[in-house]
Amino acid sequence: MNDSKRYLKKIRAILPVWGSYEKRFYKDIRSNVTEFCMAHPDYTYSDLEHEFTSPEEVITLPVLILTIFPANFLLPST
């Protein structure tokens, strides 16, 4: 369990801000990691990086997308 906490803690530390989008993103990542850990009880930190990539890479793509496309651009119009 320490490996998953360490993995998630690194992701949380790398997030540039902590708004509603980041909270939702982190919640989804945490859910996926928890599900993986339950399915693979003998997992290691390396297994998490292999399955989900490194914490730095997990954060890079969403941050890049939000930098190119503002959040209000990505939301469906109501």
Tab-separated table of N, CA and C in Angstrom:
chain	number	residue	atom	x	y	z
A	1	MET	N	0.820	-1.198	0.000
A	1	MET	CA	0.000	0.000	0.000
A	1	MET	C	0.863	1.262	0.000
A	2	ASN	N	2.031	1.198	0.552
A	2	ASN	CA	2.906	2.364	0.573
A	2	ASN	C	3.285	2.826	-0.818
A	3	ASP	N	3.438	1.885	-1.753
A	3	ASP	CA	3.809	2.261	-3.119
A	3	ASP	C	2.705	3.074	-3.788
A	4	SER	N	1.460	2.690	-3.593
A	4	SER	CA	0.370	3.447	-4.212
A	4	SER	C	0.254	4.831	-3.575
A	5	LYS	N	0.427	4.913	-2.267
A	5	LYS	CA	0.380	6.230	-1.604
A	5	LYS	C	1.506	7.125	-2.103
A	6	ARG	N	2.686	6.557	-2.258
A	6	ARG	CA	3.830	7.335	-2.743
A	6	ARG	C	3.583	7.809	-4.174
A	7	TYR	N	3.046	6.916	-5.015
A	7	TYR	CA	2.744	7.252	-6.410
A	7	TYR	C	1.720	8.396	-6.474
A	8	LEU	N	0.636	8.255	-5.715
A	8	LEU	CA	-0.409	9.279	-5.721
A	8	LEU	C	0.084	10.587	-5.102
A	9	LYS	N	0.913	10.497	-4.085
A	9	LYS	CA	1.455	11.693	-3.456
A	9	LYS	C	2.329	12.473	-4.438
A	10	LYS	N	3.094	11.755	-5.260
A	10	LYS	CA	3.919	12.436	-6.264
A	10	LYS	C	3.041	13.136	-7.295
A	11	ILE	N	1.969	12.479	-7.707
A	11	ILE	CA	1.058	13.099	-8.670
A	11	ILE	C	0.462	14.366	-8.075
A	12	ARG	N	0.008	14.278	-6.850
A	12	ARG	CA	-0.601	15.437	-6.185
A	12	ARG	C	0.407	16.580	-6.054
A	13	ALA	N	1.645	16.249	-5.751
A	13	ALA	CA	2.669	17.282	-5.581
A	13	ALA	C	3.007	17.974	-6.898
A	14	ILE	N	2.873	17.273	-8.008
A	14	ILE	CA	3.234	17.820	-9.318
A	14	ILE	C	2.126	18.700	-9.899
A	15	LEU	N	0.882	18.464	-9.497
A	15	LEU	CA	-0.219	19.257	-10.048
A	15	LEU	C	0.052	20.740	-9.821
A	16	PRO	N	-0.002	21.546	-10.890
A	16	PRO	CA	0.385	22.954	-10.776
A	16	PRO	C	-0.587	23.799	-9.956
A	17	VAL	N	-1.855	23.471	-9.971
A	17	VAL	CA	-2.876	24.168	-9.189
A	17	VAL	C	-3.824	23.124	-8.612
A	18	TRP	N	-4.741	23.546	-7.746
A	18	TRP	CA	-5.640	22.577	-7.122
A	18	TRP	C	-7.058	23.122	-7.170
A	19	GLY	N	-7.612	23.177	-8.390
A	19	GLY	CA	-8.976	23.633	-8.583
A	19	GLY	C	-9.902	22.447	-8.809
A	20	SER	N	-11.107	22.731	-9.252
A	20	SER	CA	-12.100	21.664	-9.424
A	20	SER	C	-11.691	20.655	-10.496
A	21	TYR	N	-11.053	21.118	-11.564
A	21	TYR	CA	-10.630	20.192	-12.618
A	21	TYR	C	-9.531	19.254	-12.118
A	22	GLU	N	-8.599	19.815	-11.365
A	22	GLU	CA	-7.499	19.007	-10.842
A	22	GLU	C	-8.004	18.014	-9.802
A	23	LYS	N	-8.951	18.450	-8.981
A	23	LYS	CA	-9.530	17.543	-7.990
A	23	LYS	C	-10.225	16.375	-8.667
A	24	ARG	N	-10.970	16.647	-9.722
A	24	ARG	CA	-11.666	15.583	-10.451
A	24	ARG	C	-10.655	14.661	-11.139
A	25	PHE	N	-9.641	15.253	-11.744
A	25	PHE	CA	-8.592	14.477	-12.397
A	25	PHE	C	-7.896	13.562	-11.386
A	26	TYR	N	-7.536	14.125	-10.223
A	26	TYR	CA	-6.853	13.347	-9.195
A	26	TYR	C	-7.756	12.233	-8.657
A	27	LYS	N	-9.018	12.543	-8.472
A	27	LYS	CA	-9.971	11.533	-7.986
A	27	LYS	C	-10.059	10.370	-8.968
A	28	ASP	N	-10.095	10.670	-10.259
A	28	ASP	CA	-10.154	9.615	-11.278
A	28	ASP	C	-8.876	8.782	-11.279
A	29	ILE	N	-7.734	9.441	-11.190
A	29	ILE	CA	-6.449	8.716	-11.144
A	29	ILE	C	-6.403	7.830	-9.902
A	30	ARG	N	-6.784	8.401	-8.758
A	30	ARG	CA	-6.774	7.636	-7.501
A	30	ARG	C	-7.681	6.415	-7.599
A	31	SER	N	-8.831	6.573	-8.210
A	31	SER	CA	-9.757	5.457	-8.391
A	31	SER	C	-9.135	4.369	-9.263
A	32	ASN	N	-8.500	4.769	-10.359
A	32	ASN	CA	-7.854	3.801	-11.252
A	32	ASN	C	-6.702	3.073	-10.566
A	33	VAL	N	-5.912	3.806	-9.801
A	33	VAL	CA	-4.785	3.200	-9.087
A	33	VAL	C	-5.308	2.224	-8.031
A	34	THR	N	-6.333	2.622	-7.300
A	34	THR	CA	-6.917	1.747	-6.278
A	34	THR	C	-7.463	0.468	-6.893
A	35	GLU	N	-8.151	0.608	-8.003
A	35	GLU	CA	-8.693	-0.565	-8.697
A	35	GLU	C	-7.565	-1.497	-9.144
A	36	PHE	N	-6.502	-0.923	-9.687
A	36	PHE	CA	-5.352	-1.723	-10.121
A	36	PHE	C	-4.733	-2.455	-8.931
A	37	CYS	N	-4.571	-1.757	-7.817
A	37	CYS	CA	-3.948	-2.354	-6.633
A	37	CYS	C	-4.797	-3.483	-6.055
A	38	MET	N	-6.100	-3.346	-6.127
A	38	MET	CA	-6.977	-4.411	-5.641
A	38	MET	C	-6.907	-5.635	-6.549
A	39	ALA	N	-6.749	-5.404	-7.834
A	39	ALA	CA	-6.660	-6.516	-8.789
A	39	ALA	C	-5.294	-7.186	-8.768
A	40	HIS	N	-4.274	-6.448	-8.329
A	40	HIS	CA	-2.901	-6.964	-8.281
A	40	HIS	C	-2.323	-6.717	-6.890
A	41	PRO	N	-2.679	-7.543	-5.920
A	41	PRO	CA	-2.277	-7.280	-4.537
A	41	PRO	C	-0.766	-7.265	-4.291
A	42	ASP	N	-0.002	-7.877	-5.158
A	42	ASP	CA	1.456	-7.904	-4.970
A	42	ASP	C	2.165	-6.880	-5.860
A	43	TYR	N	1.497	-5.774	-6.172
A	43	TYR	CA	2.045	-4.747	-7.050
A	43	TYR	C	3.252	-4.072	-6.414
A	44	THR	N	4.044	-3.433	-7.251
A	44	THR	CA	5.166	-2.619	-6.798
A	44	THR	C	5.028	-1.231	-7.427
A	45	TYR	N	5.872	-0.322	-7.009
A	45	TYR	CA	5.877	1.021	-7.591
A	45	TYR	C	6.164	0.939	-9.088
A	46	SER	N	7.054	0.057	-9.464
A	46	SER	CA	7.375	-0.128	-10.887
A	46	SER	C	6.159	-0.604	-11.673
A	47	ASP	N	5.342	-1.446	-11.061
A	47	ASP	CA	4.111	-1.902	-11.723
A	47	ASP	C	3.177	-0.722	-11.986
A	48	LEU	N	3.082	0.175	-11.015
A	48	LEU	CA	2.238	1.357	-11.199
A	48	LEU	C	2.763	2.233	-12.330
A	49	GLU	N	4.075	2.428	-12.363
A	49	GLU	CA	4.651	3.228	-13.443
A	49	GLU	C	4.487	2.549	-14.792
A	50	HIS	N	4.553	1.242	-14.812
A	50	HIS	CA	4.373	0.513	-16.070
A	50	HIS	C	2.923	0.621	-16.551
A	51	GLU	N	1.987	0.518	-15.627
A	51	GLU	CA	0.564	0.565	-15.979
A	51	GLU	C	0.092	1.980	-16.308
A	52	PHE	N	0.523	2.974	-15.523
A	52	PHE	CA	0.001	4.333	-15.656
A	52	PHE	C	1.032	5.355	-16.123
A	53	THR	N	2.242	4.990	-16.347
A	53	THR	CA	3.398	5.848	-16.635
A	53	THR	C	3.849	6.554	-15.355
A	54	SER	N	4.919	7.303	-15.458
A	54	SER	CA	5.452	7.989	-14.279
A	54	SER	C	4.501	9.113	-13.875
A	55	PRO	N	4.552	9.535	-12.606
A	55	PRO	CA	3.689	10.651	-12.191
A	55	PRO	C	3.894	11.905	-13.047
A	56	GLU	N	5.120	12.163	-13.445
A	56	GLU	CA	5.392	13.332	-14.289
A	56	GLU	C	4.663	13.227	-15.627
A	57	GLU	N	4.664	12.052	-16.219
A	57	GLU	CA	3.985	11.861	-17.503
A	57	GLU	C	2.470	11.886	-17.350
A	58	VAL	N	1.967	11.411	-16.226
A	58	VAL	CA	0.523	11.445	-15.974
A	58	VAL	C	0.027	12.882	-15.985
A	59	ILE	N	0.815	13.789	-15.442
A	59	ILE	CA	0.423	15.188	-15.334
A	59	ILE	C	0.685	15.968	-16.617
A	60	THR	N	1.707	15.636	-17.356
A	60	THR	CA	2.131	16.413	-18.517
A	60	THR	C	1.032	16.583	-19.565
A	61	LEU	N	0.369	15.517	-19.963
A	61	LEU	CA	-0.619	15.612	-21.037
A	61	LEU	C	-1.811	16.494	-20.663
A	62	PRO	N	-2.473	16.280	-19.517
A	62	PRO	CA	-3.600	17.173	-19.195
A	62	PRO	C	-3.194	18.637	-19.063
A	63	VAL	N	-2.030	18.893	-18.488
A	63	VAL	CA	-1.568	20.283	-18.360
A	63	VAL	C	-1.314	20.876	-19.736
A	64	LEU	N	-0.723	20.113	-20.617
A	64	LEU	CA	-0.470	20.580	-21.976
A	64	LEU	C	-1.779	20.879	-22.697
A	65	ILE	N	-2.751	20.006	-22.567
A	65	ILE	CA	-4.048	20.215	-23.221
A	65	ILE	C	-4.717	21.475	-22.689
A	66	LEU	N	-4.703	21.657	-21.360
A	66	LEU	CA	-5.334	22.849	-20.788
A	66	LEU	C	-4.573	24.124	-21.121
A	67	THR	N	-3.285	24.003	-21.402
A	67	THR	CA	-2.504	25.166	-21.810
A	67	THR	C	-2.875	25.581	-23.229
A	68	ILE	N	-3.062	24.604	-24.092
A	68	ILE	CA	-3.398	24.887	-25.486
A	68	ILE	C	-4.869	25.277	-25.627
A	69	PHE	N	-5.746	24.527	-24.949
A	69	PHE	CA	-7.185	24.764	-25.015
A	69	PHE	C	-7.680	25.153	-23.623
A	70	PRO	N	-8.097	26.376	-23.417
A	70	PRO	CA	-8.615	26.766	-22.096
A	70	PRO	C	-9.777	25.869	-21.675
A	71	ALA	N	-9.958	25.714	-20.376
A	71	ALA	CA	-10.969	24.801	-19.835
A	71	ALA	C	-12.365	25.131	-20.354
A	72	ASN	N	-12.705	26.407	-20.481
A	72	ASN	CA	-14.032	26.757	-20.963
A	72	ASN	C	-14.234	26.372	-22.431
A	73	PHE	N	-13.165	26.221	-23.169
A	73	PHE	CA	-13.244	25.772	-24.548
A	73	PHE	C	-13.598	24.285	-24.630
A	74	LEU	N	-13.144	23.517	-23.647
A	74	LEU	CA	-13.343	22.065	-23.655
A	74	LEU	C	-14.699	21.650	-23.102
A	75	LEU	N	-15.367	22.533	-22.356
A	75	LEU	CA	-16.649	22.181	-21.768
A	75	LEU	C	-17.754	22.287	-22.814
A	76	PRO	N	-18.703	21.355	-22.767
A	76	PRO	CA	-19.830	21.448	-23.709
A	76	PRO	C	-20.686	22.672	-23.382
A	77	SER	N	-21.205	23.281	-24.408
A	77	SER	CA	-22.054	24.455	-24.182
A	77	SER	C	-23.419	24.005	-23.674
A	78	THR	N	-24.003	24.812	-22.810
A	78	THR	CA	-25.314	24.455	-22.248
A	78	THR	C	-26.384	25.378	-22.735
